[in-house]
Short mmCIF file of C-alpha atoms and ligand atoms in Angstrom, two decimals:
data_model
loop_
_atom_site.label_atom_id
_atom_site.label_comp_id
_atom_site.label_asym_id
_atom_site.label_seq_id
_atom_site.Cartn_x
_atom_site.Cartn_y
_atom_site.Cartn_z
CA MET B 1 66.34 -72.60 11.15
CA SER B 2 64.95 -69.57 9.30
CA THR B 3 64.64 -66.43 11.37
CA VAL B 4 61.50 -65.48 9.42
CA THR B 5 58.45 -66.99 11.14
CA THR B 6 56.10 -69.17 9.11
CA ALA B 7 54.58 -71.40 11.80
CA HIS B 8 51.07 -70.65 13.07
CA GLY B 9 51.01 -70.16 16.82
CA PRO B 10 47.96 -71.52 18.64
CA LYS B 11 45.73 -68.71 19.84
CA GLY B 12 46.35 -68.00 23.52
CA LEU B 13 49.38 -70.35 23.38
CA GLU B 14 46.98 -73.24 24.02
CA GLY B 15 48.86 -76.48 24.54
CA VAL B 16 52.28 -74.85 24.15
CA VAL B 17 54.89 -76.17 26.56
CA ALA B 18 56.93 -73.10 27.43
CA THR B 19 59.40 -74.36 30.03
CA THR B 20 60.38 -77.25 32.24
CA SER B 21 59.32 -77.01 35.87
CA SER B 22 59.41 -79.28 38.90
CA ILE B 23 56.87 -77.32 40.94
CA CYS B 24 53.36 -78.17 39.82
CA TYR B 25 51.95 -81.29 38.15
CA ILE B 26 48.57 -81.12 36.39
CA ASP B 27 46.64 -83.82 34.54
CA GLY B 28 43.77 -81.92 32.96
CA ASP B 29 41.95 -85.08 31.81
CA LEU B 30 42.00 -86.80 35.18
CA GLY B 31 41.60 -83.61 37.21
CA VAL B 32 44.89 -84.02 39.07
CA LEU B 33 46.80 -81.14 40.64
CA ALA B 34 49.91 -81.79 42.72
CA TYR B 35 52.59 -79.58 44.23
CA ARG B 36 56.02 -81.18 43.98
CA GLY B 37 54.21 -84.47 43.27
CA ILE B 38 51.92 -84.36 46.34
CA ASP B 39 48.23 -84.39 45.44
CA ILE B 40 46.33 -81.23 46.33
CA HIS B 41 43.67 -83.35 48.08
CA GLU B 42 46.27 -84.67 50.55
CA LEU B 43 47.63 -81.19 51.13
CA ALA B 44 44.16 -79.71 51.65
CA GLU B 45 43.42 -82.41 54.19
CA HIS B 46 46.67 -82.53 56.14
CA SER B 47 48.91 -79.56 55.37
CA THR B 48 49.02 -75.89 56.31
CA PHE B 49 49.70 -72.88 54.13
CA GLU B 50 53.12 -72.41 55.77
CA GLU B 51 54.09 -76.02 55.08
CA THR B 52 52.85 -75.66 51.50
CA CYS B 53 55.06 -72.58 51.09
CA TYR B 54 58.06 -74.60 52.26
CA LEU B 55 57.15 -77.38 49.83
CA LEU B 56 56.86 -74.96 46.90
CA TRP B 57 60.02 -73.02 47.71
CA SER B 58 62.28 -75.90 48.76
CA GLY B 59 60.92 -78.85 46.78
CA ARG B 60 60.15 -81.11 49.74
CA LEU B 61 58.17 -81.22 52.96
CA PRO B 62 59.94 -79.64 55.93
CA SER B 63 61.02 -81.39 59.11
CA ARG B 64 59.31 -80.13 62.28
CA ALA B 65 62.28 -77.85 63.03
CA GLU B 66 62.33 -76.48 59.48
CA LEU B 67 58.61 -75.81 59.58
CA ASN B 68 58.89 -74.02 62.91
CA GLU B 69 61.75 -71.94 61.56
CA LEU B 70 59.73 -70.92 58.49
CA ARG B 71 56.73 -70.03 60.69
CA ASP B 72 59.00 -67.86 62.84
CA ARG B 73 60.50 -66.18 59.80
CA LEU B 74 57.10 -65.47 58.26
CA ALA B 75 55.93 -64.05 61.59
CA GLY B 76 59.14 -62.02 61.92
CA GLU B 77 58.53 -60.46 58.49
CA ARG B 78 55.07 -59.22 59.54
CA LYS B 79 56.13 -55.60 59.35
CA LEU B 80 55.57 -52.82 56.85
CA ASP B 81 57.63 -49.69 56.53
CA PRO B 82 55.60 -46.68 57.76
CA ALA B 83 55.91 -45.25 54.24
CA ILE B 84 53.83 -48.15 52.91
CA ILE B 85 51.12 -47.54 55.49
CA ASN B 86 51.26 -43.88 54.52
CA LEU B 87 50.87 -44.83 50.86
CA LEU B 88 47.77 -46.85 51.77
CA ARG B 89 46.40 -43.92 53.78
CA THR B 90 46.91 -41.43 50.96
CA THR B 91 45.42 -43.64 48.25
CA PRO B 92 42.01 -42.33 47.13
CA THR B 93 39.38 -44.52 48.78
CA HIS B 94 37.70 -45.27 45.44
CA VAL B 95 40.75 -47.27 44.32
CA VAL B 96 40.04 -51.00 44.30
CA PRO B 97 42.22 -53.12 46.61
CA MET B 98 43.77 -55.08 43.74
CA ASP B 99 45.19 -51.87 42.24
CA VAL B 100 46.40 -50.74 45.64
CA LEU B 101 48.11 -54.10 46.12
CA ARG B 102 49.84 -53.86 42.74
CA THR B 103 51.21 -50.40 43.48
CA ALA B 104 52.11 -51.12 47.11
CA VAL B 105 54.02 -54.29 46.20
CA SER B 106 56.01 -52.32 43.67
CA ALA B 107 56.74 -49.70 46.35
CA LEU B 108 57.85 -52.39 48.83
CA SER B 109 61.08 -52.70 46.86
CA PHE B 110 62.07 -49.14 47.90
CA TYR B 111 62.28 -50.29 51.51
CA ASP B 112 63.71 -53.77 50.97
CA ALA B 113 67.22 -53.91 52.39
CA GLU B 114 68.13 -56.59 49.83
CA GLU B 115 66.56 -54.82 46.86
CA LYS B 116 69.71 -54.88 44.72
CA LYS B 117 70.39 -58.59 45.22
CA ASN B 118 68.85 -61.23 42.96
CA ASP B 119 70.54 -64.50 43.99
CA HIS B 120 68.76 -67.70 45.07
CA ASP B 121 69.05 -67.17 48.83
CA THR B 122 68.07 -63.50 48.67
CA ASN B 123 65.05 -64.38 46.58
CA LEU B 124 64.02 -66.92 49.17
CA HIS B 125 64.19 -64.17 51.81
CA LYS B 126 62.14 -61.93 49.54
CA SER B 127 59.61 -64.72 49.04
CA ILE B 128 59.08 -65.04 52.78
CA ARG B 129 58.95 -61.26 53.21
CA LEU B 130 56.50 -60.69 50.36
CA THR B 131 54.24 -63.48 51.58
CA SER B 132 53.93 -61.79 54.97
CA GLN B 133 53.72 -58.26 53.59
CA ILE B 134 51.09 -58.92 50.92
CA ALA B 135 48.67 -60.32 53.49
CA MET B 136 49.29 -57.28 55.71
CA ILE B 137 48.76 -54.80 52.85
CA VAL B 138 45.43 -56.34 51.86
CA ALA B 139 44.15 -56.31 55.45
CA ALA B 140 45.54 -52.85 56.31
CA TYR B 141 44.11 -51.16 53.21
CA ASP B 142 40.68 -52.59 53.90
CA ARG B 143 40.79 -51.19 57.46
CA ILE B 144 42.08 -47.81 56.29
CA ARG B 145 39.44 -47.35 53.59
CA LYS B 146 36.75 -48.15 56.14
CA GLY B 147 38.16 -45.57 58.58
CA LYS B 148 39.21 -48.26 61.04
CA PRO B 149 42.59 -48.49 62.83
CA VAL B 150 45.21 -50.79 61.31
CA VAL B 151 45.50 -53.91 63.48
CA GLU B 152 48.94 -54.89 64.76
CA PRO B 153 50.03 -58.36 63.61
CA ASP B 154 50.09 -61.17 66.14
CA ARG B 155 53.29 -63.10 65.57
CA SER B 156 52.03 -66.11 67.52
CA LEU B 157 49.28 -66.79 64.99
CA SER B 158 49.30 -68.79 61.76
CA HIS B 159 49.41 -66.88 58.47
CA ALA B 160 45.68 -67.46 57.90
CA ALA B 161 44.66 -66.51 61.45
CA ASN B 162 46.84 -63.40 61.47
CA PHE B 163 45.34 -62.25 58.16
CA LEU B 164 41.78 -62.62 59.49
CA LEU B 165 42.77 -60.89 62.73
CA MET B 166 44.28 -57.95 60.85
CA LEU B 167 41.24 -57.79 58.57
CA ASN B 168 38.45 -58.10 61.12
CA GLY B 169 40.09 -56.86 64.32
CA THR B 170 39.23 -60.05 66.21
CA PRO B 171 40.92 -63.45 66.11
CA PRO B 172 39.07 -65.93 63.87
CA THR B 173 37.30 -69.05 65.08
CA PRO B 174 39.29 -72.26 64.49
CA THR B 175 36.78 -73.15 61.72
CA ALA B 176 37.31 -69.85 59.89
CA GLU B 177 41.09 -70.09 60.30
CA ARG B 178 41.17 -73.62 58.88
CA ALA B 179 38.81 -72.70 56.03
CA LEU B 180 41.06 -69.84 54.93
CA ASP B 181 44.15 -71.99 55.44
CA ILE B 182 42.73 -74.63 53.07
CA ALA B 183 41.73 -71.96 50.54
CA LEU B 184 45.30 -70.61 50.65
CA ILE B 185 46.71 -74.10 50.07
CA LEU B 186 44.37 -74.65 47.10
CA HIS B 187 45.28 -71.35 45.43
CA ALA B 188 49.04 -71.51 46.11
CA ASP B 189 50.25 -72.63 42.69
CA HIS B 190 48.96 -73.65 39.31
CA GLU B 191 51.82 -74.21 36.90
CA LEU B 192 52.04 -71.72 34.03
CA ASN B 193 48.80 -69.84 34.63
CA ALA B 194 48.83 -66.35 33.15
CA SER B 195 50.14 -64.49 36.21
CA THR B 196 52.88 -67.02 36.94
CA PHE B 197 53.96 -66.91 33.31
CA ALA B 198 54.07 -63.10 33.54
CA ALA B 199 56.22 -63.37 36.67
CA ARG B 200 58.62 -65.77 34.95
CA VAL B 201 58.86 -63.63 31.82
CA THR B 202 59.74 -60.61 33.96
CA ALA B 203 62.22 -62.53 36.10
CA ALA B 204 63.89 -64.00 33.01
CA THR B 205 65.05 -60.54 31.91
CA LEU B 206 67.08 -60.50 35.17
CA SER B 207 64.81 -57.84 36.52
CA ASP B 208 63.97 -58.41 40.21
CA MET B 209 61.50 -60.27 42.42
CA HIS B 210 59.35 -57.22 43.19
CA SER B 211 59.01 -56.42 39.49
CA ALA B 212 58.07 -60.03 38.72
CA VAL B 213 55.42 -60.09 41.45
CA THR B 214 54.07 -56.69 40.38
CA SER B 215 53.67 -58.04 36.82
CA ALA B 216 51.90 -61.08 38.22
CA ILE B 217 49.46 -59.04 40.30
CA GLY B 218 48.51 -56.91 37.30
CA CYS B 219 47.87 -60.12 35.39
CA LEU B 220 45.88 -61.85 38.13
CA LYS B 221 43.46 -58.92 38.28
CA GLY B 222 41.82 -59.70 34.93
CA PRO B 223 38.35 -61.30 34.96
CA LEU B 224 39.54 -64.20 32.80
CA HIS B 225 42.03 -65.06 35.57
CA GLY B 226 41.82 -64.28 39.31
CA GLY B 227 39.27 -61.51 38.86
CA ALA B 228 36.66 -64.17 38.10
CA ASN B 229 35.89 -64.81 41.79
CA GLU B 230 34.71 -61.21 42.26
CA ALA B 231 32.62 -61.43 39.08
CA VAL B 232 30.99 -64.64 40.38
CA PHE B 233 29.86 -63.02 43.61
CA LYS B 234 28.55 -59.93 41.86
CA ILE B 235 26.27 -62.25 39.87
CA LEU B 236 25.10 -64.02 43.04
CA GLN B 237 24.39 -60.63 44.63
CA ALA B 238 22.47 -59.45 41.55
CA ILE B 239 20.37 -62.63 41.58
CA ASP B 240 19.73 -62.25 45.31
CA SER B 241 18.83 -58.57 45.28
CA SER B 242 16.56 -58.86 42.23
CA GLY B 243 14.91 -62.04 43.51
CA SER B 244 15.67 -63.71 40.16
CA ASP B 245 15.75 -67.41 39.54
CA PRO B 246 19.46 -68.31 39.33
CA VAL B 247 19.05 -70.59 36.32
CA GLU B 248 16.95 -68.04 34.39
CA TYR B 249 19.54 -65.36 35.16
CA ILE B 250 22.35 -67.50 33.76
CA LYS B 251 20.27 -68.57 30.74
CA LYS B 252 19.85 -64.89 29.92
CA MET B 253 23.59 -64.28 30.23
CA LEU B 254 24.32 -67.14 27.88
CA ALA B 255 21.66 -65.97 25.43
CA GLU B 256 23.47 -62.62 25.39
CA LYS B 257 26.69 -64.54 24.56
CA LYS B 258 28.25 -63.63 27.88
CA LYS B 259 30.65 -65.95 29.61
CA VAL B 260 29.65 -67.17 33.04
CA PRO B 261 32.50 -66.39 35.43
CA GLY B 262 33.75 -69.32 37.47
CA PHE B 263 33.22 -71.86 34.66
CA GLY B 264 35.53 -73.37 32.10
CA HIS B 265 39.26 -73.90 32.18
CA ARG B 266 42.03 -73.99 29.64
CA VAL B 267 43.63 -77.11 31.14
CA TYR B 268 40.95 -79.11 32.99
CA HIS B 269 38.52 -81.13 30.92
CA THR B 270 36.98 -82.53 34.03
CA GLU B 271 36.30 -81.11 37.48
CA ASP B 272 38.93 -78.68 38.71
CA PRO B 273 40.18 -80.55 41.82
CA ARG B 274 40.25 -77.30 43.79
CA ALA B 275 36.55 -76.76 43.14
CA THR B 276 35.76 -80.07 44.87
CA HIS B 277 37.07 -78.68 48.18
CA LEU B 278 35.70 -75.20 47.74
CA ARG B 279 32.20 -76.53 46.99
CA LYS B 280 32.26 -78.45 50.28
CA MET B 281 33.62 -75.44 52.17
CA SER B 282 31.00 -73.16 50.67
CA GLU B 283 28.29 -75.60 51.75
CA ASP B 284 29.62 -76.27 55.28
CA LEU B 285 30.50 -72.66 56.09
CA GLY B 286 27.32 -71.33 54.50
CA TYR B 287 24.96 -73.54 56.48
CA SER B 288 26.89 -73.18 59.73
CA ASN B 289 26.67 -69.37 59.40
CA GLY B 290 23.00 -69.28 58.40
CA GLN B 291 23.99 -68.18 54.88
CA GLY B 292 23.26 -71.35 52.94
CA LYS B 293 21.50 -69.36 50.21
CA TRP B 294 24.77 -68.51 48.45
CA PHE B 295 25.68 -72.17 48.22
CA GLU B 296 22.20 -73.12 47.04
CA MET B 297 22.26 -70.49 44.29
CA SER B 298 25.75 -71.58 43.27
CA ARG B 299 24.76 -75.22 43.15
CA ALA B 300 21.73 -74.50 40.96
CA ILE B 301 23.92 -72.50 38.55
CA GLU B 302 26.59 -75.19 38.52
CA GLU B 303 24.13 -77.95 37.69
CA PHE B 304 22.60 -75.92 34.90
CA VAL B 305 25.90 -74.80 33.30
CA LYS B 306 27.27 -78.32 33.47
CA ALA B 307 24.18 -79.81 31.81
CA ASP B 308 23.66 -77.04 29.28
CA LYS B 309 27.21 -76.02 28.32
CA LYS B 310 29.22 -79.04 29.53
CA LEU B 311 31.37 -76.63 31.51
CA ASN B 312 32.70 -77.43 34.97
CA ALA B 313 33.06 -75.01 37.86
CA ASN B 314 36.63 -73.81 38.32
CA VAL B 315 38.52 -72.64 41.42
CA ASP B 316 36.86 -69.24 41.37
CA PHE B 317 33.25 -70.38 41.41
CA TYR B 318 32.90 -71.64 44.97
CA SER B 319 35.70 -69.50 46.40
CA ALA B 320 33.30 -66.56 45.92
CA SER B 321 30.62 -67.84 48.32
CA THR B 322 33.29 -69.27 50.64
CA TYR B 323 35.07 -65.93 51.03
CA HIS B 324 31.81 -64.08 51.47
CA THR B 325 30.82 -66.40 54.31
CA LEU B 326 34.21 -65.75 55.92
CA GLY B 327 33.24 -62.06 56.05
CA ILE B 328 35.58 -60.97 53.25
CA ASP B 329 34.36 -58.11 51.02
CA VAL B 330 33.87 -58.93 47.35
CA ASP B 331 36.62 -56.62 46.08
CA LEU B 332 39.09 -58.40 48.37
CA PHE B 333 38.49 -61.81 46.80
CA THR B 334 41.16 -61.40 44.11
CA PRO B 335 43.66 -59.83 46.54
CA VAL B 336 43.09 -62.88 48.79
CA PHE B 337 43.97 -65.03 45.78
CA ALA B 338 47.25 -63.05 45.64
CA VAL B 339 47.77 -63.57 49.39
CA SER B 340 48.07 -67.26 48.52
CA ARG B 341 49.52 -67.23 44.99
CA ILE B 342 52.53 -65.17 46.10
CA SER B 343 53.95 -68.52 47.26
CA GLY B 344 53.71 -70.01 43.76
CA TRP B 345 54.85 -66.88 41.93
CA THR B 346 57.97 -66.62 44.05
CA ALA B 347 58.72 -70.36 43.74
CA HIS B 348 58.55 -70.00 39.95
CA VAL B 349 60.77 -66.90 39.93
CA ILE B 350 63.38 -68.78 41.95
CA GLU B 351 63.14 -71.79 39.62
CA GLN B 352 63.39 -69.55 36.57
CA LEU B 353 66.50 -67.81 37.85
CA ASP B 354 68.16 -71.06 38.93
CA ASP B 355 68.44 -72.00 35.25
CA ASN B 356 67.63 -68.82 33.41
CA ARG B 357 67.29 -67.98 29.77
CA LEU B 358 65.49 -64.91 28.41
CA ILE B 359 61.90 -65.78 27.43
CA ARG B 360 61.42 -64.28 24.01
CA PRO B 361 59.02 -66.11 21.68
CA ARG B 362 58.12 -65.10 18.14
CA ALA B 363 54.89 -63.91 16.53
CA ASP B 364 53.30 -65.39 13.43
CA TYR B 365 53.34 -62.25 11.27
CA ILE B 366 49.99 -61.65 9.50
CA GLY B 367 50.44 -57.98 8.56
CA PRO B 368 50.92 -56.43 5.09
CA PRO B 369 53.44 -58.43 3.04
CA TYR B 370 57.00 -57.19 3.11
CA PRO B 371 58.11 -54.91 1.53
CA GLN B 372 55.64 -52.04 1.73
CA HIS B 373 56.99 -48.55 1.08
CA TRP B 374 56.82 -45.28 2.89
CA LEU B 375 54.98 -42.59 0.93
CA PRO B 376 55.19 -38.83 1.34
CA LEU B 377 52.10 -37.37 3.08
CA GLU B 378 50.67 -35.82 -0.07
CA GLN B 379 50.64 -39.19 -1.88
CA ARG B 380 48.69 -41.11 0.84
C1 COA Q 1 38.92 -69.89 31.80
C2 COA Q 1 38.73 -69.44 30.37
C3 COA Q 1 39.35 -68.06 30.20
C4 COA Q 1 39.45 -70.45 29.47
O1 COA Q 1 39.42 -69.90 28.22
P1 COA Q 1 39.82 -70.65 26.88
O2 COA Q 1 40.58 -71.89 27.15
O3 COA Q 1 40.45 -69.63 26.01
O4 COA Q 1 38.44 -71.12 26.28
P2 COA Q 1 37.51 -70.24 25.36
O5 COA Q 1 37.23 -68.92 25.96
O6 COA Q 1 38.09 -70.25 23.99
O7 COA Q 1 36.19 -71.10 25.40
C5 COA Q 1 35.93 -72.24 24.60
C6 COA Q 1 34.43 -72.31 24.34
O8 COA Q 1 33.74 -72.50 25.58
C7 COA Q 1 32.93 -71.37 25.87
N1 COA Q 1 33.14 -71.01 27.27
C8 COA Q 1 34.27 -71.13 27.97
N2 COA Q 1 34.11 -70.68 29.22
C9 COA Q 1 32.83 -70.25 29.28
C10 COA Q 1 32.08 -69.69 30.30
N3 COA Q 1 32.61 -69.46 31.51
N4 COA Q 1 30.81 -69.36 30.06
C11 COA Q 1 30.25 -69.60 28.84
N5 COA Q 1 30.93 -70.13 27.82
C12 COA Q 1 32.20 -70.45 28.04
C13 COA Q 1 33.42 -70.24 24.98
O9 COA Q 1 32.43 -69.29 24.71
C14 COA Q 1 33.86 -71.00 23.77
O10 COA Q 1 32.74 -71.35 23.04
P3 COA Q 1 32.75 -71.31 21.42
O11 COA Q 1 33.80 -72.30 21.03
O12 COA Q 1 31.36 -71.67 21.06
O13 COA Q 1 33.11 -69.90 21.06
C15 COA Q 1 37.23 -69.40 30.01
O14 COA Q 1 36.64 -70.65 30.29
C16 COA Q 1 36.49 -68.29 30.73
O15 COA Q 1 36.48 -67.15 30.25
N6 COA Q 1 35.89 -68.58 31.91
C17 COA Q 1 35.24 -67.55 32.69
C18 COA Q 1 36.27 -66.78 33.49
C19 COA Q 1 36.86 -67.59 34.61
O16 COA Q 1 36.15 -68.25 35.35
N7 COA Q 1 38.18 -67.51 34.77
C20 COA Q 1 38.89 -68.17 35.83
C21 COA Q 1 39.67 -69.33 35.30
S1 COA Q 1 40.38 -70.30 36.61
#
């Protein structure tokens, strides 16, 4: 094959199959998402985030003993080096939590006893550790920036309950715990989404797990990816505070050729199966907390965008109102996405390294034809 590229790459790598993977199955026409073959609807109904982590990392559901062991290990890893807490304390308070998370996760490697090792088992340890630590960093930074004391983890609690405890200072109600648990399950993995691809590209150079996850966090932040949930809620807040009609507000956005965050998807041509659950959660939690207005606004926008633009709500649309009703600040929405997606990123890094080859595609060159020639300055 010629080493000079002539093929035209699809913009945004649309439709390109970039690797084999046995982690996540998606049928974008039928709206199917499954982890290791198990439909997301079954997992959302019956599983827990911890069990989902086991499934993603090990390829199968755990036995009761295996699940208990993983829970204990996740709880045992609920500790941050004092230097990380100090980093969070010395970060300027104007820095958004997603940027703090990116930098803190990178710094975690300085204090990881297994930093230099990159084998399968070590990366599984790092996956467990990072899953616990990321949740703690998000909660601790939010407390610190608000001038509140950092809450000690409770190792008897589930991952979701401990996160809400460390964030709010009080243990969550069973309803709030289960709602977050389901949201964590739904966000855990999504095949070669941009941040997971970034993690795999980094891992494939034989760099390390912390570098791969740092790449992924930087990627997730963007408003075309995980940052969309924050953008959705800012729109709901703007509609609420200005007393605007939600549909008129969105019509104006579209007339200005703006994209409506929380709609559209590269892979799904039908309803994003995660949105089905989040819509219901947004409705149930909203009404039970006397905050049904966010759901009602969202529903009106969804119906309009679907009818007018034939675009479906994606995972980020109803997660915005759901997280708000759980008492989570808007600039924590994307970090909470990372609190879940760390499970998928790490599963993909492990899979990549189990059968690694450097990921190095080519570009379709469209610059000046070769050869051009260098000219002395006075002749340009
Ligand atoms: C998710 C997303 C990035 C997918 O992008 P993509 O596959 O590259 O699709 P495109 O951006 O090329 O969009 C295709 C067409 O649909 C339109 N479209 C897609 N999403 C839209 C949205 N949210 N609002 C308005 N129009 C949208 C585009 O303007 C484009 O129209 P055109 O062909 O007339 O120019 C895109 O739908 C988007 O930006 N959504 C909003 C951000 C978001 O919610 N991201 C989270 C994804 S889980």
